[in-house]
Amino acid sequence: MNSTIILKGNILYTPNPSALVSIQQGYVIAVDGVVVHCGESIPTVYTEYDVVDYGDNLIIPGFVDTHAHAPQYCNRGLGMDKELLPWLETYTFPEEAKFIDPDYARLVYGAFVHDLWRNGTTRSILFGTIHKDSTLVLMELLQKAGLSAYVGKVNMDRNSPEFLIEETNQSLADTKVWLDASAQFGPLVKPIITPRFVPSCTSELMTGLAKLAKEYDVPVQSHLSENHGEIDWVASLHPESSNYTDVYYEHHLMGTVPTVMAHCIHLSDVEMDRMAETQTMVSHCPYSNVNLSSGIAPIRKLIERNIPIGLGSDISGGHIVSMAKVLTEAIGLSKMKWAEVDPNYAPLTLSEAFYMATKGGGQFFGHVGSFEKGYELDALIIDDTSLFDLNERSLEERLERWLYVGDDRHIIERYVAGRVVPSPKG
């Protein structure tokens, strides 16, 4: 029997980056978790069904975080005066080593998953650690919470601390065992192949991971062009490749399966062409780029090249889980790029940033992040009545105001694939 749900309220979504659709007291109808109608009235065929009426509240798509490091959750807000490589050595690697203990992982991941839920992140693309058992714990907790994610067991077999490095063949063998075990979690929680970044992965490892990605038909995530020191390091490690992007491409980690690359701040025009050719998604992580002094990604230029873009919290390079705040930071950073660096590229609009935080990142999951017909129903119900304002505001203004000055306390309900998702903590 089909499961039909009808939500009523003030609906806002972005079918494309320049169109912020708003429907006052509208209806979104889903059958078996998939939207069949969104509009001002209920089609006759659905008039006999109950309506969940959210009154004057806002109904928006759930947020999508396209890049976060779940094991770094305890480190958020630390080491923000360091650049990328010293920060990794001082904070990140010692913390991730603790995840050899699945019990430790369960405590940290439990808190992290609850924070995703609390902030309305209904879908996420996550790094775990090199430890397959702890990565399975993260997947288990996400599944139990009713949230959707791609989760990666990290791979690193060179240029890493002795306490956090793998032997190449063992890394590939563990990844295969983990991929087989991951089958128990679908369809909302799935694996993603995760070479940490080029400096920490030999050619042999990258080639083996690409073969596994193709064999298991799973996507790939990694980092690309985050920091000048990192880029120079890659050039010294791979003089046979013309640029950082092509190291991934030549190892078949781009262009064969869907791929998302975090940061992409310092790409050359040639590299952007490669990203567009392979339709590799950029995960733009504004808080992290500021905190680690990495730079300002050329988002407008990437948009004009028709490169898919999502937003990432990049916990813990970024210090805030809330994608509402990540998207407003992305707007602010684009303004600084325009004002101080390159006046040829206009800042992001609210509609564009909201699109990136919903449908833009959601496309990595398929038809996710919108209320268009055929999209999975991920939704947040926002009660913004406590945000003091004596003036009458449009729905667009209310959304903007909540994104900038509201917080998770205003999210009163969350839906993933048409199901209400209660607090993971009960």
Coordinates of N, CA and C in Angstrom, one line a residue, residues 71 78 110 115 299 412 416:
P71 N 35.1 12.3 12.7 CA 36.0 12.1 13.9 C 36.7 13.3 14.4
L78 N 39.4 24.6 17.6 CA 40.7 24.5 18.0 C 41.7 24.7 16.9
G110 N 28.2 9.5 18.1 CA 26.8 9.7 18.6 C 26.5 11.2 18.8
D115 N 24.2 16.3 16.4 CA 24.3 17.7 16.0 C 23.9 17.9 14.6
I299 N 34.1 30.9 -6.5 CA 32.8 30.2 -6.7 C 32.0 30.7 -8.0
I412 N 11.4 22.7 14.1 CA 10.5 22.0 15.0 C 10.2 20.6 14.4
V416 N 13.1 13.0 6.4 CA 14.1 12.5 5.4 C 13.4 11.4 4.6

